[in-house]
Coordinates of C-alpha atoms and ligand atoms in Angstrom, one line a residue:
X1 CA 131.4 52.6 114.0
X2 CA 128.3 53.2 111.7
X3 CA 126.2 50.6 111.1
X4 CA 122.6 51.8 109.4
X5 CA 119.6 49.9 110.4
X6 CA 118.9 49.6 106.8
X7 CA 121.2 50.6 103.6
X8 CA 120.0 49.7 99.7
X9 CA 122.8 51.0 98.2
X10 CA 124.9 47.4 98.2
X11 CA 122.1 45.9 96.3
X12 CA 122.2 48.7 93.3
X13 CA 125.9 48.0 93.6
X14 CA 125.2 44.3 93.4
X15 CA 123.1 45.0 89.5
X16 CA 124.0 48.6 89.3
X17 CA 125.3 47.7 85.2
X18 CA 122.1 45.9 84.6
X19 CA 119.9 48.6 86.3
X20 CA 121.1 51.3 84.8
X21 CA 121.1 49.4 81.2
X22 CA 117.2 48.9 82.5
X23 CA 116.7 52.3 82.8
X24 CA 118.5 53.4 79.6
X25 CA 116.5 51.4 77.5
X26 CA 113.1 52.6 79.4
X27 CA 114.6 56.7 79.3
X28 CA 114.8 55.8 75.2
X29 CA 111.8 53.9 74.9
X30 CA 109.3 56.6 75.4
X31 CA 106.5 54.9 77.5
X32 CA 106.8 55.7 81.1
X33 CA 103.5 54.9 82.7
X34 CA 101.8 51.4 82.5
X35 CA 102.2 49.6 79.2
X36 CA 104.5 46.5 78.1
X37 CA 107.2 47.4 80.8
X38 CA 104.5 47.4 83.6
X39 CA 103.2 44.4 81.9
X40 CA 106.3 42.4 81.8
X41 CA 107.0 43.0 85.4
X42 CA 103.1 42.1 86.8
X43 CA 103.6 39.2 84.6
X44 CA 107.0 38.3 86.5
X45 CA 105.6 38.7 89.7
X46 CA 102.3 36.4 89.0
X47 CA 104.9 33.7 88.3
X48 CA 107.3 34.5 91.3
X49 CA 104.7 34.5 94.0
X50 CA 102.5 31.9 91.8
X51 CA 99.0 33.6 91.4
X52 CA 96.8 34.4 88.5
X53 CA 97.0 38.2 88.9
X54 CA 99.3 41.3 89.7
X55 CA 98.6 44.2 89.1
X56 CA 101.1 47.2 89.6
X57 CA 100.0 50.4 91.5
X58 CA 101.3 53.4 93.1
X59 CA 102.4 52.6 96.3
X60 CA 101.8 50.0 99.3
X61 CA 99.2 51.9 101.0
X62 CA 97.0 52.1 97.3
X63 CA 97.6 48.6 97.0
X64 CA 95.6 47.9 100.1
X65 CA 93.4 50.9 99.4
X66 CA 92.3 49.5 96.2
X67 CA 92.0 45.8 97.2
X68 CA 90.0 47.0 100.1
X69 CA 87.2 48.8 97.7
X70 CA 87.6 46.1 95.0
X71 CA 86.9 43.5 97.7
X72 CA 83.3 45.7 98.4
X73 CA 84.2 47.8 101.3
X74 CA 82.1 50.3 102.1
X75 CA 80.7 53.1 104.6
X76 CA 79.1 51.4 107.4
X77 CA 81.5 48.3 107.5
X78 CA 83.9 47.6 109.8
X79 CA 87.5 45.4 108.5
X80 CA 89.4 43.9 111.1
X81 CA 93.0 44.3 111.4
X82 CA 96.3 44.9 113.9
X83 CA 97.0 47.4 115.8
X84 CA 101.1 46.6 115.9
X85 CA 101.4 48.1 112.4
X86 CA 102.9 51.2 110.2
X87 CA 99.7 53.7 110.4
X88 CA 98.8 53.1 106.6
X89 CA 97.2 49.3 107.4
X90 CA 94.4 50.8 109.4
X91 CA 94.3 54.9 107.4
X92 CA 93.2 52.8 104.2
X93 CA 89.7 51.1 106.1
X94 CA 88.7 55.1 107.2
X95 CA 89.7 56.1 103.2
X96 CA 87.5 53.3 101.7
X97 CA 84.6 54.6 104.2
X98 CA 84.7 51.7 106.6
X99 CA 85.6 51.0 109.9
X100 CA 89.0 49.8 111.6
X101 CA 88.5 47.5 114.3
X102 CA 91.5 46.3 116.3
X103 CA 92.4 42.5 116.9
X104 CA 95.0 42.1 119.7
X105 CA 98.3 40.2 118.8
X106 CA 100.2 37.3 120.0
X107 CA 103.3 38.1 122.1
X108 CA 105.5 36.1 120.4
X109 CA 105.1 36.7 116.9
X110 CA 103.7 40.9 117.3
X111 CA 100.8 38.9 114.7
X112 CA 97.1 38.9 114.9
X113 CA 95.7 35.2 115.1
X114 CA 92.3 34.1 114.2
X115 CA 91.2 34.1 117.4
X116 CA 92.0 37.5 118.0
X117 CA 90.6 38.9 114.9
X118 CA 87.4 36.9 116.0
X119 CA 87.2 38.0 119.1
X120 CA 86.8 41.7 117.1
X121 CA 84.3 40.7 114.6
X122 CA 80.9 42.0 114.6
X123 CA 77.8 41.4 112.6
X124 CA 79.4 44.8 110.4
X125 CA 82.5 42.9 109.3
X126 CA 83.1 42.9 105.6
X127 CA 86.6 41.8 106.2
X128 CA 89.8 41.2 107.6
X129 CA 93.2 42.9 106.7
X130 CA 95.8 40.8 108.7
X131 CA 99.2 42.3 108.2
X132 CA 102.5 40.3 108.2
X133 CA 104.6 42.3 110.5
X134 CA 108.3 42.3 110.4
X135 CA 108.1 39.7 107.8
X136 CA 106.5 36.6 108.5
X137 CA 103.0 35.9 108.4
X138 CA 99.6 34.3 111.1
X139 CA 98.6 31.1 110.2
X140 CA 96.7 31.8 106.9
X141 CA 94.5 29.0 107.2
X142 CA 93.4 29.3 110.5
X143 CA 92.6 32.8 109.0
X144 CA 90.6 32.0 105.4
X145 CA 88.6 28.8 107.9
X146 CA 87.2 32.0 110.1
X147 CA 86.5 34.1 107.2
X148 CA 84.9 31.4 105.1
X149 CA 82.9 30.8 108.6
X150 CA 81.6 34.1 108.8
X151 CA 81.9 35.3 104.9
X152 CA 84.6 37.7 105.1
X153 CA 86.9 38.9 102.5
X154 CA 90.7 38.7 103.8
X155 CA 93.1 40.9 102.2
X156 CA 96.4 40.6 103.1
X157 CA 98.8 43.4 104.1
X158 CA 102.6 41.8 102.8
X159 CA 104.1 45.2 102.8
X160 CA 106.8 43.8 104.5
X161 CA 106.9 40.2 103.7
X162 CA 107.8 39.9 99.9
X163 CA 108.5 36.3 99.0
X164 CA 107.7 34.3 102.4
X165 CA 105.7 31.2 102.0
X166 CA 103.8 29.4 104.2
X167 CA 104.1 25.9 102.8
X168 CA 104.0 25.8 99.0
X169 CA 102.9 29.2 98.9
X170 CA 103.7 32.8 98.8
X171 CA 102.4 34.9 101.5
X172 CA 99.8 37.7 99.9
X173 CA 98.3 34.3 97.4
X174 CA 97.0 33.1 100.5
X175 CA 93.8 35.1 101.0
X176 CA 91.3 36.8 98.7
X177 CA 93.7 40.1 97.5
X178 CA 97.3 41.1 99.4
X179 CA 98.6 44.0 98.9
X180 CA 102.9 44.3 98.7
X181 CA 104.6 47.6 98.8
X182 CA 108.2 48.2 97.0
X183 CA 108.9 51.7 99.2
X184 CA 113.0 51.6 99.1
X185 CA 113.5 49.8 102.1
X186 CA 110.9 47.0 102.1
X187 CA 112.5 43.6 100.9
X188 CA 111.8 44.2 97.6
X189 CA 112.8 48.1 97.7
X190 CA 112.4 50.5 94.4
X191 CA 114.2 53.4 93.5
X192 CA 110.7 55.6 94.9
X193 CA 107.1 54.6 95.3
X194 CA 105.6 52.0 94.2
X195 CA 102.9 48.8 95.1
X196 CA 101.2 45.7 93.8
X197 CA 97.8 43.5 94.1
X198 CA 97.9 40.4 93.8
X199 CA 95.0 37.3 93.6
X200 CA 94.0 34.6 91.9
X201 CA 90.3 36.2 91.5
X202 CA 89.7 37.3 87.7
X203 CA 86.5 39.4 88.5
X204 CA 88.7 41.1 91.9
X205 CA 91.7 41.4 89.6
X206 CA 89.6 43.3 86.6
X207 CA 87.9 45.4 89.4
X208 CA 91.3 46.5 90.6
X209 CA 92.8 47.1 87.2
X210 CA 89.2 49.3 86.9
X211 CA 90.0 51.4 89.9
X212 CA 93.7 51.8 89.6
X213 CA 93.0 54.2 86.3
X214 CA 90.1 56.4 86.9
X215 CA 87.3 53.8 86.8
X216 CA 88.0 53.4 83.1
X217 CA 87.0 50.5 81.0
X218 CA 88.1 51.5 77.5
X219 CA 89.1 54.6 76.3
X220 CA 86.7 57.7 77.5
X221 CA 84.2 54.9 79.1
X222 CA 84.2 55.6 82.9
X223 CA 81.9 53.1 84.4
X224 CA 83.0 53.8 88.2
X225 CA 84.7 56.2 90.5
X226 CA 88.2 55.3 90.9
X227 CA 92.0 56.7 91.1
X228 CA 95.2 57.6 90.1
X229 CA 97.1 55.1 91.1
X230 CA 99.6 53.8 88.0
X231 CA 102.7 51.9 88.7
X232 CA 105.7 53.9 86.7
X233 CA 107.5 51.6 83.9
X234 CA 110.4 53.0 85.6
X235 CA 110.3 51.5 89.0
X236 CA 108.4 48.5 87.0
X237 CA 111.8 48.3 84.9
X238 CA 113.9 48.3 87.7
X239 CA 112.3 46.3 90.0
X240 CA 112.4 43.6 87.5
X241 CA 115.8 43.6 87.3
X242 CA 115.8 43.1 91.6
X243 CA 113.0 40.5 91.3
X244 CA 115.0 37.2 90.6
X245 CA 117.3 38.3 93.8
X246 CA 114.7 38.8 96.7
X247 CA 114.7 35.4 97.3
X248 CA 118.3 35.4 97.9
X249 CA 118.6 38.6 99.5
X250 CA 115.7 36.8 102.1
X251 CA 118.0 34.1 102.6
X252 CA 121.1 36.8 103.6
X253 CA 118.4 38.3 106.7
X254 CA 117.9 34.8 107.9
X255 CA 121.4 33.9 107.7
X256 CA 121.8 37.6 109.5
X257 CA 119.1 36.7 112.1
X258 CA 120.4 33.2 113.1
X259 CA 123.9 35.1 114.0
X260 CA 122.0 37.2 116.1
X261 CA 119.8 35.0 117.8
X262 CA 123.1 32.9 118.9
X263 CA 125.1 36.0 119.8
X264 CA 122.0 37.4 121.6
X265 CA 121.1 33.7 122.8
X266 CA 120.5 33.3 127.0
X267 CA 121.2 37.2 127.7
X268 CA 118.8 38.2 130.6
X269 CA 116.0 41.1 130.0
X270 CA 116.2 40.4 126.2
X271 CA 113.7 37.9 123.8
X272 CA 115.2 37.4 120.4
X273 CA 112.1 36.9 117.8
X274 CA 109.9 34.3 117.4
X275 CA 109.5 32.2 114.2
X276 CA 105.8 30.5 113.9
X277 CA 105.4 27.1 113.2
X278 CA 103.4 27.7 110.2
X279 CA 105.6 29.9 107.8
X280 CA 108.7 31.6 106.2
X281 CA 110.0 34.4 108.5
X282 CA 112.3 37.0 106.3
X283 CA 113.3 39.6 108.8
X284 CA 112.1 42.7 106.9
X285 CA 113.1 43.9 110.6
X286 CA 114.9 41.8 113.4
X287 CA 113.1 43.0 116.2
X288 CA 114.0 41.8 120.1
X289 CA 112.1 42.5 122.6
X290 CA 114.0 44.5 126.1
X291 CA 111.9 43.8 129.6
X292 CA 111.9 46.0 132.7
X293 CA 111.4 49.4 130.9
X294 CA 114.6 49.1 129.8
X295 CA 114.3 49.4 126.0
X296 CA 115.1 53.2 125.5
X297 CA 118.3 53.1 127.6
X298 CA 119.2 50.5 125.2
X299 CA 118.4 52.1 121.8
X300 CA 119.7 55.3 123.3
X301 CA 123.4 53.5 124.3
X302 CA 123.0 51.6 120.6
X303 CA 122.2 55.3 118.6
X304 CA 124.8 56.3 120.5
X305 CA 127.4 54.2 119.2
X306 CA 126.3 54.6 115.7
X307 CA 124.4 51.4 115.4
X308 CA 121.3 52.6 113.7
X309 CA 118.4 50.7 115.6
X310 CA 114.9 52.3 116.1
X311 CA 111.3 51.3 117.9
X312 CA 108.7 49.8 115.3
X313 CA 106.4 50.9 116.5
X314 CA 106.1 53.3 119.8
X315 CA 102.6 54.1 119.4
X316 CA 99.8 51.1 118.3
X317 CA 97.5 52.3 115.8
X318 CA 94.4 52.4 118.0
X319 CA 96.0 54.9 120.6
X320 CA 96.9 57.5 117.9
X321 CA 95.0 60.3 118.4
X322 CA 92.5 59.9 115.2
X323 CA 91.7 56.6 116.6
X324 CA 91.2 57.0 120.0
X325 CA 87.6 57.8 119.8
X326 CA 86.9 54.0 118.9
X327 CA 88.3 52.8 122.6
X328 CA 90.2 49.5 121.4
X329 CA 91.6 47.3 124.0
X330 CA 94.9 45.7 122.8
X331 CA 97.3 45.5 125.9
X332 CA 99.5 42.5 124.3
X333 CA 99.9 45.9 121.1
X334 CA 100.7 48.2 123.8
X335 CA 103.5 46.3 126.1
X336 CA 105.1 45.6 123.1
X337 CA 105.2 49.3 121.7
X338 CA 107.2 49.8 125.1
X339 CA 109.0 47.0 124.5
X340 CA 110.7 46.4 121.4
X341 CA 113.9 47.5 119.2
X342 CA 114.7 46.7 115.6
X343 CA 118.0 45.9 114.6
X344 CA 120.1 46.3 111.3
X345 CA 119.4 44.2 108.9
X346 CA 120.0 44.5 105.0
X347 CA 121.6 41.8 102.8
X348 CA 124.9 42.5 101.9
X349 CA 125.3 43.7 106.0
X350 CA 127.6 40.9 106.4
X351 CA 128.4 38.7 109.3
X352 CA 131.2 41.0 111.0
X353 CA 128.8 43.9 111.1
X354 CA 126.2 41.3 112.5
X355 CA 129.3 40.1 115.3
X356 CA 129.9 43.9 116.1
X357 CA 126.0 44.6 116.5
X358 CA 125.4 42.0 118.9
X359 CA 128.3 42.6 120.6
X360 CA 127.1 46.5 121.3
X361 CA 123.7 45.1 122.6
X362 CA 124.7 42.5 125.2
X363 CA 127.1 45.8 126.3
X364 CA 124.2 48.3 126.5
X365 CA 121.9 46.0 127.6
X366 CA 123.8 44.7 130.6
X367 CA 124.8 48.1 131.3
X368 CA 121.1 49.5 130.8
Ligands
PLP401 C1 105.2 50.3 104.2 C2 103.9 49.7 104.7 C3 102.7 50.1 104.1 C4 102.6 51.2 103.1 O1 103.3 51.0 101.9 P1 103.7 52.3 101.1 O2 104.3 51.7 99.8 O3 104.7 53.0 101.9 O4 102.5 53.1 100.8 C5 101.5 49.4 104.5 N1 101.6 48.5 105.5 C6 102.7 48.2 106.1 C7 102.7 47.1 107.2 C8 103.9 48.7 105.7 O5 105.1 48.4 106.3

């Protein structure tokens, strides 16, 4: 058996006559970076996650990058955001100049909450970079009442939460900028890199179009200091042609996750996920959580067996080495690093795969 935690290749199946038609047309076409193709697609995504602005970048982590210096952060500040993340959520304060500071998260969800991100605000904030881990967001409200309390920007990192509302809206339309990454195997996955910005701000929206192509207002006018940081009309061409699906394919990882959690239901020493109150969860990863130091004989029995699950993340951001100068306290971040394992989870997986993965785990963790 062989079951990767994550596999794209059913969903280029799934359109594989339309995407390669896309990318016909954009190989003939003879404009490969920006222009109407990138256009098209920001346009599509403004009305998909319904907000004024998108604009198309390089990649995730210069999505967040850029939001972060359009938003006015600068040496001296510090932002506020989790330490239960990939390593780019907090790399992106230290490249704009600024600060990290660590909020602790809630064991349930692996999120921040306002309360923790206020309990690591000082009078330095500028701003606060929540991430929505694994695919669902905090309470967004609870977070823009605490920032419009003490005048903080928020921008959001939905890197792995494409698509997932929290009432009538889209997660990353919420706060003042969020940042969404299309690296192949987020939930809306590209064929390479590739990220967007979105808000509903015209001046933070001009800013970031500013800074994503060398500062330049018109054509040899540099009024600021800014990047490289196009989105290719390639992965903007083919990304369109997934867009219309994510919503569906979001729907196939709760369907996946609600087999799991009633295959994986009442089995001692393991916590299926939590889903908040307040929003959408879609499972960019199905993560349990495996008590009593347990957790490696598990993944090792799993990996084993060829059922591809891996630990997101071993190490919280504030105890990697660059970090640990800063002395952040975040126990709740650093017994789950011991404690959690993703599982597979890609639409298209199917529900016999899903039968045959919890079916390994109640074996490995019962023999563990
Ligand atoms: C993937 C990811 C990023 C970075 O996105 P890239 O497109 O890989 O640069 C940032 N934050 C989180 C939470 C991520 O999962």
């Amino acid at each position: 058996m062989q079951i990767p935690i994550y596999n794209p290749k059913p969903q280029y199946e799934a359109l594989r006559s339309e995407l390669e038609q896309a990318a016909t047309d954009l190989l003939a076409s003879g404009a490969y970076v920006l222009g109407p193709t990138v256009e098209a697609f920001e346009q599509a995504v403004a009305e998909h996650l319904g907000c004024r602005h998108a604009i198309g970048v390089n990649s995730g982590t210069d999505a967040l990058l850029i939001a972060l210096v359009a938003a006015g952060v600068e040496p001296g500040d510090e932002v506020v955001t989790s330490p239960f993340t990939f390593y780019a959520s907090a790399e992106v304060i230290s490249l704009a100049g600024a600060t990290p500071r660590f909020a602790d998260i809630d064991p349930d969800t692996f999120n921040v909450t306002a309360e923790t991100l206020e309990a690591a605000c000082t009078e330095r904030t500028k701003a606060l970079l929540p991430v929505h881990i694994f695919g669902q967001g905090p309470d967004m409200a609870a977070v823009n009442e605490l920032a419009r309390r003490r005048g903080l920007q928020v921008i959001e990192d939905v890197a792995q939460a494409f698509g997932a509302r929290q009432g009538d809206a889209r997660l990353g339309t919420l706060g003042d900028l969020g940042a969404h990454s299309f690296y192949p195997t987020k939930n809306l996955g590209g064929f390479g890199d590739g990220g967007m910005i979105t808000t509903n701000n015209d001046q933070l929206a001009a800013q970031c179009r500013l800074l994503r192509l060398h500062g330049q207002e018109r054509r040899d006018h540099h009024t600021q200091v800014g990047y490289n940081s196009r989105l290719d009309a390639m992965q903007a061409a083919l990304l369109h042609v997934k867009l219309p699906h994510v919503d569906g394919w979001n729907a196939q990882r709760r369907e996946i996750a609600a087999l799991y959690d009633r295959a994986l239901a009442g089995l001692p020493g393991l916590t299926t996920p939590h889903t908040a109150p307040h929003g959408d969860h879609i499972y960019h990863q199905y993560t349990v959580r495996i008590a009593d130091g347990r957790r490696d004989a598990v993944r090792d029995t799993l990996q084993a067996a060829g059922i591809g699950c891996m630990v997101y993340y071993s190490v919280p951001v504030h105890r990697q080495p660059v970090y640990e100068h800063l002395q952040a306290h975040c126990p709740v971040a650093e017994q789950a690093c011991h404690e959690v394992l993703s599982l597979p989870m890609w639409p298209y997986m199917g529900e016999e795969r899903a039968h045959q993965v919890a079916e390994a785990v109640r074996q490995a963790v019962q023999q563990a």
